[in-house]
Amino acid sequence: MKPPASDNHWLARPENIRRIWIVSSIILALTVLLQAVIKVKGYFGIDAWFGFAAGFGFASCVAMVLVAKVLGLVLKRDDHYYDD
Amino acid sequence: MIEWASPALILLAAALLIALTRGHWRSAVILIAPLATLWAVWQVPDGVVSTVRFLDYTIEPVEGSALRRLFATIFAIMAFVGGLFAFRQARWYELSAAFAYASGAVGVCFAGDLITLFLYWELMALFSTVIVWCGGTPAARKAGIRYAMMHLLGGVILKVGIEGVVVHTGSIDIQPMLATNFDTWMILIGILINAAAPPLSAWLADAYPESSPTGSVFLSAFTTKTAVLALILLFPGEPILIGVGLYMVMYGIVYALLENDARRILAYSIVNQVGFMVCAIGIGTQMALNGAAAHAFAHIVYKGLLFMSAGAVVYRTGKNKCADLGGLFRTMPLTTICAIIGALSISSFPLTSGFTTKTLISQAAVDEGLVTVYFLLAAASAGVFLHAGIKFPWFVFFQKDSGLRPKDAPWNMAAAMVIFSVLCIVIGVFPEPFYRLLPYPPVEYHAYTQGKVLYYLQLLLFSGLAFFAMLPLLKRTTTITLDIDWFYRVAAPRVIAVLSTIISRILDTINQYFARFLNAMLMRIRRHYGPEGVLARTWPTGSMVLWVAILLASYLVMYYV
């Protein structure tokens, strides 16, 4: 199972990966901008703010990754920690 | 159909038949028995169907309700699709154990009393341990022993609680209760151990990834979800479950983010998903319990699907670790697509089953005005997309090119994955017929409103952005993460080792002192009574006469004084 000399799968080509980034960025922007047209029903006030979910999702993910990182400093061990 | 017989008995008989038959006959048993069970499940009417006198108790082996049938339905479907996934690759004893395990789960669904529930509960513990052992490696054997110890402990605690309730109330009925006294607390703790609730949640991520590629598919479905059912039946609205659930949700995300083993990521995300259900049961309204039941149903499908895709990868490559995998989309396109569907479903992406079920739970939090719970659940939804929705497919099927070019999944594995993928999408696109199966229909609830879809798209897509923005921080390291099980795997043996050294030293010292004391005693005795001792000497007669004379003289003197 050696890698073939040229990896020509359409998903692996650099120009396509760049296109995916561009399309994704447009979609991300659209989901926020669409809120100008579609009303998001807020249950507790702030969740109806413009782009709230986008910011909240991004921020909570950053927070969770950072918490995981800090915990990892204390709790991570080598793969074979329990082996002996 | 025999009235008193639980549909579980079909699967139990099938487990036995799998052991006794060979070849096509065995395949036929594996594929037909779950369907027969499914049929039998839908023949069970509401209410207590049968009673049996046992000792002084009225046992109710079969009791039906919408909730019980819903769980039994998904367990039977899981046995069928899991059987289809595994029947050509797994060894017969693993399949046999899996069917006995599934039988236990279906049995719990229809158990009308605590004694029946306990019997099926232990059946599950027993045969799920066998499945862990079927991993076949030394690591699987050890993990299986730890798994068995944890579940036997949980079983004993549950039994203590049941005995207490029976003695103090005289009733063995399954009915809603709150954790207010010792007995009910014991029942709650016994169930929560099976739900992988804190502090004893490490057993799940410890054992499941050690099982075989097919075994983990079965393990992912039954134990935690029967615990969810038991909680809905016994502890709806128990406030402590809200906190427990939220902890599980966050625990699952953080540990999955740190994890390198592909199936262990999925195992942590089981804890995370069950956390959503446990939290909903704690909220306890009809909407919340509908949410918990619906989410359990959807979860079994997409988590089974995710474990199948991971299983297919492990089966084809023999590798578990994200660090060794990557780039598999080239040669395993079907498995990749199915994994992505499972990943989108678990992340509750619109048009998948996760969206139509998890939003019921969020709605329940809104209805009760639980602001913190609502926002924590929303943050957790984002976190699910982060750890299971993107991380799992990304590191297994994309990221770097690992150079592996395995064949796609065998036809039966592929068929099983396609069935579950379709089910994920059907429940996501047409939720109404599914909602009618819920315990409290009709649900006055519309899953899809434009605003809600937009809200979730923002939430999820920007979590995705966060994932790629922080990719350097999420780089896979060949590490494991310590959990509470460290206390019983490392700390406890160390404490015992230290204690045994201390105790043996103390005993040594006592021994030494005793020996010295004994020696001294012997020396003294020898000095006095030995061959040269004062008291053992032969005394001359003269000195004897002298002493007698002295005694008599002093006696005489005393007499006159």
XYZ file of C-alpha atoms in Angstrom:
645
model
C 0.000 0.000 0.000
C 2.521 2.608 -1.130
C 1.372 6.074 -2.153
C 1.177 6.438 -5.906
C 3.785 8.671 -7.517
C 1.293 11.419 -8.375
C -1.685 12.071 -6.141
C -4.224 13.306 -8.627
C -7.486 12.923 -6.731
C -9.551 16.026 -7.377
C -9.851 16.672 -3.625
C -6.091 16.580 -3.206
C -5.213 19.162 -5.872
C -4.051 22.498 -4.396
C -6.153 24.603 -6.738
C -9.304 22.737 -5.699
C -8.464 23.046 -2.015
C -8.174 26.805 -2.572
C -11.573 26.803 -4.284
C -13.088 24.945 -1.339
C -11.721 27.617 0.994
C -13.206 30.389 -1.116
C -16.623 28.722 -1.394
C -16.669 27.950 2.335
C -15.824 31.549 3.194
C -18.680 32.767 1.027
C -21.092 30.341 2.701
C -19.924 31.461 6.136
C -20.463 35.091 5.237
C -23.878 34.299 3.758
C -25.138 32.533 6.885
C -24.471 35.698 8.846
C -25.684 38.168 6.229
C -28.918 36.207 5.697
C -29.912 37.201 9.199
C -30.727 40.622 7.754
C -33.521 38.938 5.809
C -34.513 35.998 7.995
C -35.459 36.776 11.551
C -33.840 34.545 14.173
C -36.213 34.172 17.076
C -34.333 34.904 20.257
C -35.561 33.226 23.414
C -33.413 35.101 25.903
C -32.715 38.465 24.242
C -29.087 38.252 23.220
C -29.563 35.180 21.067
C -31.501 37.300 18.573
C -28.541 39.669 18.076
C -27.089 39.898 14.613
C -24.622 37.069 14.104
C -24.925 35.940 17.716
C -24.843 32.211 16.951
C -21.804 32.624 14.717
C -19.840 34.471 17.386
C -21.105 32.218 20.171
C -20.235 29.036 18.254
C -16.775 30.307 17.366
C -16.018 31.622 20.836
C -17.233 28.526 22.675
C -15.157 26.296 20.396
C -12.052 28.392 21.011
C -12.747 28.230 24.740
C -13.234 24.461 24.675
C -10.053 23.871 22.698
C -8.082 26.063 25.100
C -9.546 24.294 28.142
C -8.671 20.969 26.543
C -5.149 22.223 25.844
C -4.596 23.305 29.452
C -6.045 20.049 30.785
C -3.858 18.199 28.325
C -0.753 19.759 29.851
C -1.635 18.093 33.127
C -3.340 14.914 32.006
C -1.630 13.808 28.792
C 0.660 10.825 29.035
C 2.560 8.700 26.575
C 0.564 6.032 24.699
C 2.230 3.237 26.653
C 1.657 4.800 30.044
C -0.552 1.951 31.262
C 1.342 -0.822 29.509
C 3.798 -1.778 32.234
C -47.577 -15.008 20.232
C -47.246 -16.356 23.720
C -48.511 -13.599 25.958
C -46.054 -13.776 28.792
C -42.966 -14.078 26.651
C -40.836 -10.988 26.264
C -39.673 -10.230 22.705
C -36.207 -10.377 24.249
C -36.470 -14.159 24.319
C -36.338 -14.297 20.507
C -32.913 -12.699 20.505
C -31.800 -14.894 23.388
C -32.843 -18.009 21.465
C -31.065 -16.610 18.407
C -27.885 -16.182 20.466
C -28.044 -19.875 21.270
C -28.840 -20.843 17.670
C -25.882 -18.836 16.375
C -23.673 -21.062 18.490
C -25.351 -24.238 17.245
C -25.651 -23.543 13.508
C -23.113 -23.070 10.724
C -22.823 -21.320 7.382
C -25.972 -20.026 5.729
C -28.170 -21.214 8.560
C -26.236 -19.046 10.973
C -26.449 -16.055 8.611
C -30.185 -16.607 8.336
C -30.574 -16.633 12.133
C -28.530 -13.430 12.425
C -30.603 -11.573 9.871
C -34.086 -12.944 10.628
C -34.149 -13.010 14.438
C -33.884 -9.193 14.872
C -36.700 -8.689 12.354
C -38.845 -11.226 14.190
C -38.040 -9.323 17.393
C -39.070 -6.069 15.751
C -42.394 -7.638 14.804
C -42.881 -8.979 18.335
C -42.050 -5.566 19.817
C -44.954 -4.038 17.938
C -47.339 -6.743 19.161
C -46.837 -5.634 22.767
C -49.861 -3.538 23.829
C -49.827 -0.778 26.439
C -49.911 -1.750 30.096
C -48.877 -4.878 31.966
C -49.246 -7.827 29.618
C -48.463 -10.688 31.933
C -47.689 -11.426 35.545
C -45.897 -14.337 37.148
C -45.836 -15.193 40.856
C -42.294 -15.666 42.106
C -41.714 -16.168 45.846
C -43.912 -13.424 47.318
C -43.575 -11.078 44.387
C -45.699 -10.401 41.358
C -43.246 -10.312 38.485
C -44.254 -8.424 35.352
C -41.994 -9.721 32.566
C -43.729 -7.725 29.864
C -45.163 -4.239 30.176
C -45.744 -2.092 27.113
C -45.867 1.644 26.480
C -44.962 3.963 23.608
C -41.649 4.773 25.275
C -40.739 1.136 25.860
C -41.650 0.131 22.301
C -39.612 3.043 20.912
C -36.456 1.892 22.671
C -37.083 -1.782 21.894
C -37.630 -0.862 18.233
C -34.284 0.829 17.891
C -32.552 -1.978 19.799
C -34.040 -4.545 17.408
C -33.079 -2.422 14.393
C -29.583 -2.074 15.827
C -29.323 -5.855 16.266
C -30.327 -6.303 12.624
C -28.048 -3.675 11.101
C -25.211 -4.558 13.478
C -25.675 -8.215 12.559
C -25.582 -7.330 8.875
C -22.421 -5.290 9.447
C -20.692 -8.063 11.343
C -21.953 -11.451 10.184
C -19.235 -12.172 7.614
C -16.304 -10.778 9.591
C -16.988 -11.358 13.284
C -16.398 -14.687 14.998
C -19.484 -16.669 15.945
C -19.024 -16.232 19.683
C -18.880 -12.482 19.314
C -22.137 -12.513 17.341
C -23.732 -14.863 19.812
C -22.690 -12.628 22.709
C -23.914 -9.556 20.814
C -27.364 -11.085 20.387
C -27.578 -12.107 24.042
C -26.498 -8.548 24.907
C -29.182 -7.087 22.623
C -31.686 -9.467 24.189
C -30.842 -8.001 27.601
C -31.445 -4.497 26.243
C -34.836 -5.414 24.761
C -35.704 -7.224 28.007
C -35.002 -4.071 30.027
C -37.325 -2.132 27.706
C -40.324 -4.295 28.622
C -39.430 -5.042 32.244
C -42.499 -4.172 34.314
C -40.791 -4.586 37.675
C -37.420 -3.984 39.258
C -36.521 -7.670 39.563
C -37.010 -8.365 35.853
C -35.141 -5.185 35.053
C -32.211 -6.292 37.198
C -32.033 -9.743 35.578
C -31.836 -8.335 32.039
C -29.474 -5.630 33.299
C -26.995 -8.268 34.448
C -27.456 -10.249 31.233
C -26.225 -7.171 29.408
C -23.262 -6.712 31.752
C -22.241 -10.334 31.282
C -22.359 -10.508 27.492
C -21.042 -7.023 26.836
C -17.949 -8.070 28.784
C -17.613 -11.071 26.469
C -17.745 -8.685 23.497
C -14.950 -6.563 24.954
C -12.892 -9.732 25.404
C -13.558 -10.659 21.780
C -11.114 -7.860 20.922
C -8.648 -10.694 21.385
C -5.625 -8.654 22.452
C -4.005 -8.627 25.910
C -5.157 -5.007 26.214
C -8.724 -6.102 25.456
C -8.523 -8.807 28.119
C -7.398 -6.342 30.760
C -9.915 -3.694 29.676
C -12.625 -6.371 29.786
C -11.778 -7.200 33.384
C -11.918 -3.537 34.372
C -15.196 -3.218 32.446
C -16.665 -6.250 34.194
C -15.609 -4.991 37.638
C -17.234 -1.622 37.013
C -20.483 -3.179 35.821
C -20.599 -5.725 38.599
C -20.091 -2.851 41.043
C -22.903 -0.936 39.340
C -25.080 -4.064 39.465
C -24.461 -4.556 43.178
C -25.261 -0.919 43.953
C -28.444 -1.163 41.869
C -29.392 -4.374 43.672
C -28.854 -2.770 47.081
C -31.181 0.037 46.024
C -33.813 -2.340 44.674
C -33.727 -4.448 47.848
C -34.100 -1.297 49.914
C -37.085 -0.076 47.921
C -38.711 -3.509 48.082
C -38.201 -3.794 51.851
C -39.294 -0.248 52.658
C -42.201 0.200 50.248
C -43.183 -3.398 49.571
C -43.487 -2.595 45.865
C -41.305 -3.829 43.035
C -43.119 -1.716 40.444
C -41.184 0.477 38.071
C -42.549 3.934 38.798
C -41.164 7.479 38.840
C -39.219 8.317 41.984
C -36.806 10.988 43.172
C -33.455 10.438 44.823
C -34.615 11.282 48.333
C -33.323 8.454 50.489
C -30.596 5.846 50.594
C -32.508 3.268 48.535
C -33.404 5.566 45.676
C -29.914 7.047 45.649
C -28.453 3.567 45.258
C -30.779 2.834 42.320
C -29.874 6.167 40.734
C -26.128 5.578 41.167
C -26.404 2.020 39.842
C -28.119 3.283 36.690
C -25.792 6.249 36.286
C -22.752 3.965 36.295
C -24.203 2.308 33.185
C -24.888 5.724 31.688
C -21.161 6.512 32.069
C -21.934 9.457 34.323
C -19.215 11.058 36.439
C -17.179 10.143 38.332
C -17.274 6.633 36.872
C -17.344 7.389 33.156
C -13.874 6.213 32.235
C -14.910 2.585 31.732
C -16.589 3.443 28.442
C -13.654 5.058 26.671
C -11.401 2.448 28.276
C -13.239 -0.645 27.040
C -15.088 0.136 23.804
C -12.058 0.947 21.636
C -10.349 -2.281 22.729
C -13.099 -4.450 21.254
C -13.054 -5.768 17.695
C -14.057 -3.505 14.758
C -17.481 -5.171 14.809
C -17.824 -5.449 18.588
C -17.617 -1.711 19.210
C -20.663 -1.206 16.965
C -22.808 -3.314 19.311
C -21.246 -1.854 22.444
C -22.012 1.700 21.348
C -25.749 1.045 21.255
C -27.133 -0.791 24.229
C -25.648 -0.195 27.682
C -25.818 3.585 27.895
C -29.176 3.811 26.147
C -30.893 1.268 28.414
C -29.587 3.418 31.259
C -31.244 6.416 29.607
C -34.509 4.471 29.341
C -34.279 3.397 32.987
C -33.706 7.018 34.001
C -36.747 8.149 31.997
C -38.854 5.445 33.653
C -37.556 5.889 37.200
C -36.153 9.411 37.620
C -37.925 11.860 35.285
C -37.477 15.388 36.586
C -34.751 14.492 39.091
C -33.004 17.897 39.256
C -29.532 16.532 39.928
C -29.553 14.947 36.469
C -29.384 18.382 34.813
C -25.984 19.045 36.358
C -24.789 15.500 35.764
C -25.836 15.725 32.110
C -24.123 19.058 31.531
C -20.918 17.735 33.071
C -21.028 14.683 30.780
C -21.585 16.888 27.742
C -18.495 18.990 28.468
C -16.366 16.056 29.634
C -17.016 14.209 26.388
C -15.989 17.179 24.263
C -12.799 18.035 26.124
C -11.555 14.437 26.277
C -12.456 13.760 22.649
C -10.485 16.851 21.624
C -7.377 15.464 23.320
C -7.764 11.942 21.965
C -5.731 10.244 19.253
C -7.505 6.872 18.926
C -10.299 7.192 16.325
C -12.745 4.917 18.129
C -11.923 6.470 21.501
C -12.954 9.879 20.086
C -16.323 8.284 19.290
C -16.467 6.659 22.724
C -16.021 10.022 24.462
C -18.678 11.455 22.224
C -21.108 8.767 23.457
C -20.672 10.218 26.946
C -21.225 13.657 25.460
C -24.439 12.626 23.687
C -25.820 10.678 26.636
C -25.167 13.868 28.618
C -27.726 15.674 26.451
C -30.272 12.944 27.225
C -29.515 12.851 30.963
C -29.850 16.630 31.124
C -33.218 16.398 29.350
C -34.430 13.760 31.805
C -33.430 16.116 34.605
C -35.591 18.857 33.063
C -38.346 16.256 33.087
C -41.155 17.955 31.131
C -43.013 16.055 28.428
C -41.097 17.964 25.775
C -37.814 17.131 27.503
C -38.606 13.417 27.877
C -39.695 13.301 24.238
C -36.365 14.903 23.434
C -34.406 12.416 25.506
C -36.175 9.422 23.938
C -35.972 10.794 20.395
C -32.338 11.710 20.818
C -31.525 8.248 22.161
C -33.162 6.708 19.092
C -31.354 8.992 16.650
C -28.115 8.640 18.579
C -28.074 4.854 18.322
C -28.386 5.192 14.554
C -25.704 7.798 13.913
C -23.327 6.559 16.591
C -23.694 3.019 15.240
C -22.982 4.477 11.803
C -19.876 6.307 13.028
C -18.565 3.209 14.807
C -19.244 1.198 11.647
C -17.206 3.597 9.530
C -14.409 3.529 12.106
C -14.760 -0.259 12.283
C -14.483 -0.571 8.513
C -11.298 1.507 8.629
C -9.809 -0.561 11.450
C -10.843 -3.752 9.645
C -9.201 -2.666 6.390
C -6.088 -0.952 7.755
C -5.541 -2.539 11.153
C -4.850 0.940 12.517
C -6.708 2.810 15.259
C -4.730 5.972 15.703
C -5.461 9.258 13.952
C -1.722 9.844 13.787
C -1.387 6.762 11.517
C -4.515 7.407 9.452
C -5.543 10.091 6.987
C -6.251 10.490 3.291
C -8.482 7.414 3.182
C -11.185 9.231 1.160
C -9.290 8.293 -1.995
C -9.938 4.578 -1.763
C -12.782 4.381 0.769
C -15.251 6.885 -0.687
C -18.421 5.148 0.493
C -17.134 4.764 4.057
C -16.080 8.422 3.979
C -19.510 9.609 2.845
C -21.286 7.465 5.436
C -18.944 8.751 8.153
C -19.674 12.324 7.100
C -23.431 11.694 7.245
C -23.007 10.228 10.724
C -20.797 13.152 11.717
C -23.300 15.721 10.448
C -26.116 13.910 12.263
C -24.306 13.816 15.589
C -23.623 17.522 15.154
C -27.372 18.074 14.682
C -26.895 19.601 11.269
C -30.197 20.621 9.610
C -31.712 17.808 7.489
C -30.170 15.129 9.700
C -31.706 13.185 12.586
C -29.629 14.970 15.206
C -31.244 18.281 14.323
C -34.810 17.072 14.656
C -34.158 15.348 17.981
C -31.629 17.507 19.826
C -33.587 20.695 19.213
C -36.454 19.117 21.216
C -34.132 19.172 24.233
C -33.115 22.785 23.628
C -36.788 23.691 23.253
C -37.526 22.034 26.599
C -34.831 24.175 28.230
C -36.360 27.267 26.624
C -39.876 26.346 27.778
C -38.672 26.012 31.360
C -36.716 29.261 31.165
C -33.413 27.544 31.946
C -31.125 30.186 30.451
C -27.803 28.716 31.524
C -28.754 25.216 30.487
C -29.909 26.498 27.102
C -26.667 28.332 26.361
C -24.479 25.539 27.674
C -26.317 23.089 25.414
C -25.845 25.456 22.468
C -22.127 25.736 23.234
C -22.002 21.971 23.540
C -23.684 21.560 20.168
C -20.912 23.672 18.696
C -18.405 21.515 20.562
C -19.939 18.329 19.182
C -19.392 19.586 15.646
C -15.833 20.368 16.670
C -14.873 16.976 18.119
C -17.112 14.490 16.332
C -18.518 16.365 13.363
C -15.209 17.511 11.951
C -12.361 16.093 13.974
C -13.268 12.448 13.491
C -13.800 12.442 9.688
C -11.020 14.969 9.150
C -8.277 13.042 10.894
C -9.389 9.616 9.688
C -10.313 10.299 6.076
C -8.599 13.591 5.154
C -5.774 15.580 6.805
C -2.406 14.322 5.526
C -1.941 11.464 3.086
C -0.965 8.520 5.243
C -0.070 6.554 2.106
C -2.646 3.914 3.029
C -4.733 2.747 0.080
C -7.119 0.196 1.609
C -10.104 -1.215 -0.248
C -13.517 0.201 0.655
C -15.710 -1.637 3.163
C -16.911 -5.177 2.293
C -20.442 -5.304 0.840
C -22.227 -6.267 4.040
C -20.505 -3.532 6.041
C -21.285 -1.067 3.273
C -24.948 -2.131 3.195
C -25.268 -1.664 6.957
C -23.721 1.807 6.732
C -25.998 2.810 3.875
C -29.116 1.699 5.787
C -28.162 3.797 8.797
C -27.137 6.761 6.634
C -30.542 6.712 4.958
C -32.252 6.468 8.348
C -30.270 9.498 9.614
C -31.474 11.552 6.683
C -35.055 10.262 6.680
C -35.555 11.195 10.345
C -33.899 14.517 9.580
C -36.010 15.368 6.560
C -39.360 13.825 7.593
C -39.474 14.087 11.389
C -43.269 14.074 11.722
C -43.904 10.302 11.405
C -41.034 9.720 13.834
C -42.424 12.246 16.332
C -45.653 10.225 16.428
C -43.736 7.340 17.981
C -42.616 9.481 20.919
C -43.957 8.879 24.438
C -46.088 12.054 24.532
C -47.634 12.614 21.096
C -48.930 14.661 19.442
C -45.972 16.974 19.569
C -46.963 20.546 18.863
C -43.557 21.273 17.571
C -42.073 22.263 14.241
C -38.497 21.217 13.805
C -37.836 23.475 10.861
C -38.320 27.207 10.962
C -36.134 29.455 8.844
C -34.794 31.305 11.842
C -33.852 28.159 13.711
C -32.105 26.624 10.713
C -30.117 29.815 10.199
C -29.234 29.956 13.883
C -27.866 26.401 13.844
C -26.060 26.909 10.543
C -24.254 29.911 12.004
C -23.470 28.055 15.195
C -22.134 24.968 13.450
C -20.347 26.474 10.475
C -18.460 28.920 12.653
C -17.451 26.043 14.939
C -16.072 24.486 11.787
C -14.156 27.671 11.109
C -12.835 27.554 14.664
C -11.627 23.995 14.058
C -9.577 24.925 11.019
C -8.386 28.161 12.609
C -7.037 26.202 15.554
C -5.844 23.157 13.655
C -2.230 23.609 14.825
C -3.453 23.361 18.430
C -5.368 20.187 17.631
C -2.420 18.366 16.079
C -2.508 14.685 16.987
C -0.005 13.565 19.565
C 0.618 9.914 20.366
C -0.737 10.291 23.852
C -3.555 9.165 26.047
C -5.350 11.341 28.579
C -5.597 10.403 32.233
C -9.079 10.026 33.647
C -10.647 9.003 36.935
C -9.652 5.434 36.116
C -6.081 6.518 36.890
C -7.098 6.245 40.540
C -7.931 2.567 40.297
C -5.421 1.624 37.635
C -2.342 3.394 39.002
C -2.943 5.210 42.287
C -4.715 2.378 44.101
C -2.073 -0.261 43.240
C 0.630 2.233 44.278
C -1.075 3.006 47.574
C -1.475 -0.706 48.188
C 2.199 -1.275 47.366
C 3.282 1.497 49.745
C 0.917 0.275 52.457
C 2.136 -3.287 52.128
C 5.768 -2.150 52.474
C 4.899 -0.103 55.539
C 2.889 -2.905 57.096
C 5.553 -5.497 56.375
C 8.174 -3.190 57.944
C 6.045 -2.745 61.042
C 5.532 -6.499 61.240
C 9.277 -7.046 60.791
C 10.058 -4.643 63.615
C 7.507 -6.286 65.878
C 8.971 -9.661 65.011
C 12.456 -8.468 65.787
C 11.415 -7.006 69.128
C 9.547 -10.145 69.990
C 12.514 -12.321 69.048
C 14.840 -10.131 71.123
C 12.436 -10.231 74.063
C 12.069 -13.997 73.769
C 15.813 -14.361 73.581
C 16.305 -12.238 76.682
C 13.685 -14.299 78.530
C 15.392 -17.513 77.540
C 18.763 -16.181 78.655
C 17.341 -15.173 82.038
C 15.627 -18.517 82.552
C 18.824 -20.218 81.548
C 20.794 -18.102 84.021
C 18.491 -19.034 86.880
C 17.444 -22.534 85.969
C 20.135 -23.688 83.552
C 22.822 -26.189 84.508
C 24.841 -23.301 86.053
C 21.786 -21.397 87.345
C 21.464 -20.292 90.965
C 18.168 -22.050 91.447
C 19.222 -25.263 89.747
C 22.457 -25.682 91.672
C 22.865 -28.486 94.247
C 23.077 -26.744 97.600
C 25.366 -28.049 100.363
C 23.461 -29.529 103.427
C 25.416 -27.229 105.778
C 24.069 -24.046 104.315
C 20.562 -25.526 104.457
C 20.917 -26.279 108.166
C 22.383 -22.791 108.711
C 19.382 -21.114 107.038
C 16.917 -23.265 109.031
C 18.717 -22.290 112.274
C 18.559 -18.615 111.302
C 14.833 -18.900 110.547
C 14.110 -20.667 113.863
C 16.182 -18.126 115.809
C 14.392 -15.184 114.220
C 11.057 -16.881 114.916
C 12.082 -17.197 118.583
C 13.079 -13.541 118.723
C 9.781 -12.508 117.111
C 7.805 -14.551 119.639
C 9.327 -12.654 122.569
C 9.051 -9.241 121.002
